[in-house]
PDB file of C-alpha atoms in Angstrom:
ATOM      1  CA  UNK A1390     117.389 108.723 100.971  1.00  0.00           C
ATOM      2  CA  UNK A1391     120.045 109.603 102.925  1.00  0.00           C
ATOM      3  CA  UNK A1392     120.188 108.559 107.182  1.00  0.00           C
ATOM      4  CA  UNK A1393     120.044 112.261 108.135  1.00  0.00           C
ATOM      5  CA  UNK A1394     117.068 112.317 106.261  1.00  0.00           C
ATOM      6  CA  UNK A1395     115.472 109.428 107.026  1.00  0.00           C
ATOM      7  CA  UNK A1396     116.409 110.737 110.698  1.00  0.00           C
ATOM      8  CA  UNK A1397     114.173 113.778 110.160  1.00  0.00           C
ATOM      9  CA  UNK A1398     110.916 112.074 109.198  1.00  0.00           C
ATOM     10  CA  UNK A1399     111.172 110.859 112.897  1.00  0.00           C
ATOM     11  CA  UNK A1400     109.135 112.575 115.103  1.00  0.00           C
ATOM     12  CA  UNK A1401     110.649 113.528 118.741  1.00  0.00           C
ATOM     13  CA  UNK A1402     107.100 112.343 120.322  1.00  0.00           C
ATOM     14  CA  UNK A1403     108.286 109.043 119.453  1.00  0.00           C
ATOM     15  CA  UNK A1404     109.763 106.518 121.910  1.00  0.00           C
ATOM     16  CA  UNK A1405     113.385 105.527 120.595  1.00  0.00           C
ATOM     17  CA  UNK A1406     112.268 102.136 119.843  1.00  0.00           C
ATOM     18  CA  UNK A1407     109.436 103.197 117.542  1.00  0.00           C
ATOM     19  CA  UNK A1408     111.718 105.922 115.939  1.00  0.00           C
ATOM     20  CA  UNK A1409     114.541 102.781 115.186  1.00  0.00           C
ATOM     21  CA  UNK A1410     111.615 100.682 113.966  1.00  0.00           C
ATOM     22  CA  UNK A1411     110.840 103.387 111.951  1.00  0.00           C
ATOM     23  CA  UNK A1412     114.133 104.003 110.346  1.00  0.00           C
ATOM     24  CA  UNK A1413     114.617 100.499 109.588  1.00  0.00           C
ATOM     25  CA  UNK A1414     111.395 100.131 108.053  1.00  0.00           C
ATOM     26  CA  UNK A1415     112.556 103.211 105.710  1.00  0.00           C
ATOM     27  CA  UNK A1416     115.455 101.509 104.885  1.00  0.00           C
ATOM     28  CA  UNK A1417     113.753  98.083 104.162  1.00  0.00           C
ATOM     29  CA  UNK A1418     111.425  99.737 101.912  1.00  0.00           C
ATOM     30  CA  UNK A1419     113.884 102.250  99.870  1.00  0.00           C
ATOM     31  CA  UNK A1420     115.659  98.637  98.880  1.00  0.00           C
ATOM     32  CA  UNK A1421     112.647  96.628  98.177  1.00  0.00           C
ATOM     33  CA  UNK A1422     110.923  96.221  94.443  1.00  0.00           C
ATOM     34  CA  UNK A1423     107.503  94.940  94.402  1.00  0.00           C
ATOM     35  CA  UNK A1424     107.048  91.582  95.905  1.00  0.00           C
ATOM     36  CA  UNK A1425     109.385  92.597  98.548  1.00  0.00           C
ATOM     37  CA  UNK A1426     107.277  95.438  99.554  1.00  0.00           C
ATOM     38  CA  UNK A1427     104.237  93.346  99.451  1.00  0.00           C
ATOM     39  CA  UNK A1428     105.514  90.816 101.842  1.00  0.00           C
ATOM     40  CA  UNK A1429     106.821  94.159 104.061  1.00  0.00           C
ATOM     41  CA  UNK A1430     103.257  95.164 104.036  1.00  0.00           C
ATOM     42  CA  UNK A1431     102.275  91.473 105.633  1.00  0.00           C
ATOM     43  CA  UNK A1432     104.405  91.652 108.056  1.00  0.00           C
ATOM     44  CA  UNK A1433     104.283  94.700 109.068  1.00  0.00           C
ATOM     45  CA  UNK A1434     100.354  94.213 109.391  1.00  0.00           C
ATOM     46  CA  UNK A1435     100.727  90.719 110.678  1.00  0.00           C
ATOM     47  CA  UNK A1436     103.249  92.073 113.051  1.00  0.00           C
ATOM     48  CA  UNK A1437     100.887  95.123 114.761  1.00  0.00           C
ATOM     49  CA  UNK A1438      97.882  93.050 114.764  1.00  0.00           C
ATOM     50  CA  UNK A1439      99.844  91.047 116.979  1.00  0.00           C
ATOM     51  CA  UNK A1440     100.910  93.554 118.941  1.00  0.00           C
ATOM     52  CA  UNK A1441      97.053  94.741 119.387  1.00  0.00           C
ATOM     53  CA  UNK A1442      96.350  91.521 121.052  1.00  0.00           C
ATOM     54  CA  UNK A1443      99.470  91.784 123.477  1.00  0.00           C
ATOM     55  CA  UNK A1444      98.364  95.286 124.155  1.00  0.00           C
ATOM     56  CA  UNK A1445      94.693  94.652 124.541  1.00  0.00           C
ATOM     57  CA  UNK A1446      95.418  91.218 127.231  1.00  0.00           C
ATOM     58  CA  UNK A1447      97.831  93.554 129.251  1.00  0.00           C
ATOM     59  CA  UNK A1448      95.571  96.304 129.282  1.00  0.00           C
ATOM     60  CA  UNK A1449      97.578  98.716 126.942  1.00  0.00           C
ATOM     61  CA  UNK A1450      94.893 100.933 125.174  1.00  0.00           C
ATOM     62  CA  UNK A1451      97.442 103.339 123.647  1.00  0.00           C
ATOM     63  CA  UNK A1452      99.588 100.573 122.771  1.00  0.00           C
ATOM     64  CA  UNK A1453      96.338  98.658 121.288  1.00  0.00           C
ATOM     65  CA  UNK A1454      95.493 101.878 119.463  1.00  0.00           C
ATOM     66  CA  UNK A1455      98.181 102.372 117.974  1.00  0.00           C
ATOM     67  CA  UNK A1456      99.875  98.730 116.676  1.00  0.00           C
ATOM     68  CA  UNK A1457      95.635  98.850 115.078  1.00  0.00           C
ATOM     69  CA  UNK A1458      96.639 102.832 112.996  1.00  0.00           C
ATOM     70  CA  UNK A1459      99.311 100.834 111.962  1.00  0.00           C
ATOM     71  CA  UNK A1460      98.161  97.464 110.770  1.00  0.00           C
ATOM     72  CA  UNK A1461      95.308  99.561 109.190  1.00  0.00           C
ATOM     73  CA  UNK A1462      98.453 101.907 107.510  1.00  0.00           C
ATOM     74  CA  UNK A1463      99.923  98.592 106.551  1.00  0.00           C
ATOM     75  CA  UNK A1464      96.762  97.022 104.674  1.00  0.00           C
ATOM     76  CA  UNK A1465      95.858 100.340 103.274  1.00  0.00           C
ATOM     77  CA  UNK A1466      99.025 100.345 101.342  1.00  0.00           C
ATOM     78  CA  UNK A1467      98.758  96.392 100.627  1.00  0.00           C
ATOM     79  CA  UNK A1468      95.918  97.941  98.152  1.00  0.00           C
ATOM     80  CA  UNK A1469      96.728 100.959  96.631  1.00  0.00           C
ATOM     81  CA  UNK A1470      99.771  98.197  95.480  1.00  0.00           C
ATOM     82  CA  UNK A1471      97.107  95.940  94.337  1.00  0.00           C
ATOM     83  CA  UNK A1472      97.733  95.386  90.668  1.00  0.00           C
ATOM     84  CA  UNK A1473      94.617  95.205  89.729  1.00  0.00           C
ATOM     85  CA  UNK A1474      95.065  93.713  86.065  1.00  0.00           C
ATOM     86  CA  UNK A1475      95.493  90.303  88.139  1.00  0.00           C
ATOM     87  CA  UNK A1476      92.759  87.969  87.983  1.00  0.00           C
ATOM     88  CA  UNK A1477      93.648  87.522  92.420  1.00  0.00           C
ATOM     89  CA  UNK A1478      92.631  91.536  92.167  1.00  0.00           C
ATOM     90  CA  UNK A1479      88.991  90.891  93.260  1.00  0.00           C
ATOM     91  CA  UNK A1480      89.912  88.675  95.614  1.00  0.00           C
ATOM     92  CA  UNK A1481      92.831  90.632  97.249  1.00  0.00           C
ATOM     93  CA  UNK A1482      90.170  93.352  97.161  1.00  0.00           C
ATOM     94  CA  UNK A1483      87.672  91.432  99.201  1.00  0.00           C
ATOM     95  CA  UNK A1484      90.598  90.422 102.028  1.00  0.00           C
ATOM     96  CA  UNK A1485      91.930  93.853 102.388  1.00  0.00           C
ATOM     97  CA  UNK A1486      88.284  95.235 102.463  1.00  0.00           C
ATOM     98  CA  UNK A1487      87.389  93.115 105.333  1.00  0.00           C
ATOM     99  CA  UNK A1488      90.753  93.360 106.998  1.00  0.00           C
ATOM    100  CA  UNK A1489      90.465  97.136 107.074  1.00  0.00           C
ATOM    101  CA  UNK A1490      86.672  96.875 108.470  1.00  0.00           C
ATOM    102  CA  UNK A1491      87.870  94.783 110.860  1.00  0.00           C
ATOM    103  CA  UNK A1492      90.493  96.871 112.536  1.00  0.00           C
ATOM    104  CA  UNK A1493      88.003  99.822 112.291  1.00  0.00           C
ATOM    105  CA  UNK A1494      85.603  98.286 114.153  1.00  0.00           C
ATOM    106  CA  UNK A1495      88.482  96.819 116.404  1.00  0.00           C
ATOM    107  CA  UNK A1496      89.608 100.149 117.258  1.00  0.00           C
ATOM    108  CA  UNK A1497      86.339 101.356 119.031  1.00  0.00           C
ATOM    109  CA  UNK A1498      85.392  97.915 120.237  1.00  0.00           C
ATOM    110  CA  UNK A1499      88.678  95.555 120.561  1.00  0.00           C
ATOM    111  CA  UNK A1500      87.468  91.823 119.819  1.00  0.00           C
ATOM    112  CA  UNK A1501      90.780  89.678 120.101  1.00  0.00           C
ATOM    113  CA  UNK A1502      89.101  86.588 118.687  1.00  0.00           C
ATOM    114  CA  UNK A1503      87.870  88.250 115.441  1.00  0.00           C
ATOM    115  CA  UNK A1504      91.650  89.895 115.063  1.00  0.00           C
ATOM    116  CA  UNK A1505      93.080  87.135 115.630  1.00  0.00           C
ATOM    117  CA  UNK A1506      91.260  85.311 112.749  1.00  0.00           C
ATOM    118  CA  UNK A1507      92.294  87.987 110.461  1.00  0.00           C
ATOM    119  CA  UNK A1508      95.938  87.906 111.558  1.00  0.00           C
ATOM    120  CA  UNK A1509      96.000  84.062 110.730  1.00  0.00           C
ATOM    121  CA  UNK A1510      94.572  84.699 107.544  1.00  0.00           C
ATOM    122  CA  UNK A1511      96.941  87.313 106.663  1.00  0.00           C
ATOM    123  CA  UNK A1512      99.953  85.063 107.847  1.00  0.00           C
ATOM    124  CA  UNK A1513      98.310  82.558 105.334  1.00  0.00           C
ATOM    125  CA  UNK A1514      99.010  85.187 103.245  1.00  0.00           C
ATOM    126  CA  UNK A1515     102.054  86.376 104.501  1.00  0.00           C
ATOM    127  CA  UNK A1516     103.559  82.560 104.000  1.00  0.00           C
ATOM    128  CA  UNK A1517     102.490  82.154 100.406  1.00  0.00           C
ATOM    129  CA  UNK A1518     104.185  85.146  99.373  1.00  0.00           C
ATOM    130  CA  UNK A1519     107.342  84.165 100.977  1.00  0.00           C
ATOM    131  CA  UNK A1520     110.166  83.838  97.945  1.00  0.00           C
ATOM    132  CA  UNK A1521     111.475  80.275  97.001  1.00  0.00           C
TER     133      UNK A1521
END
């Protein structure tokens, strides 16, 4: 994918920062094969979940609201790349499951200690899947 076109997907009701963030994270992913995208995915989610407790201590709802759409975007995609031939499937399965429950329930009643149990988990995660 081209720049101008990666450009375009930006939308103008974006702040600058998230459009760059944006970009870059369309470039990161365009290069990646699988295990790369996998630990994009972790950090990404590991990344806005911290964000969501930043946000939620400052008192930063849309902030809060939205780093949550997106570390439920990035743990939705964590599974539909689940292989799920592996015999880790069911247990990947389970994690994402409750991860995505998690920030549902976070999003209409914020609990900062039970995120940030799950974001410790998923930078267990996150670590293990780190090449090398």
């Amino acid at each position: 994918m081209e720049f101008g076109q990666l450009m375009a997907r930006v939308s103008p009701a974006r702040s600058p920062a998230e459009a760059y963030r944006r970009v870059q994270m369309d470039a990161r992913i365009f290069g990646s094969d699988a295990p790369a995208l996998v630990r994009l995915c972790l950090e990404e989610a590991c990344s806005a979940l911290g964000r969501s407790i930043y946000a939620a201590r400052h008192g930063h709802n849309d902030l809060r609201q939205r780093a949550l759409a997106r570390a439920l975007d990035a743990v939705a995609a964590l599974r539909a790349g689940l292989n799920r031939d592996s015999e880790l499937a069911e247990a990947f399965t389970t994690i994402y499951d409750h991860a995505e429950n998690s920030i549902r329930q976070a999003m209409l009643k914020f609990d900062s200690a039970k995120i940030a149990a799950m974001l410790g988990d998923l930078e267990d995660i996150r670590i293990a899947f780190r090449p090398g």
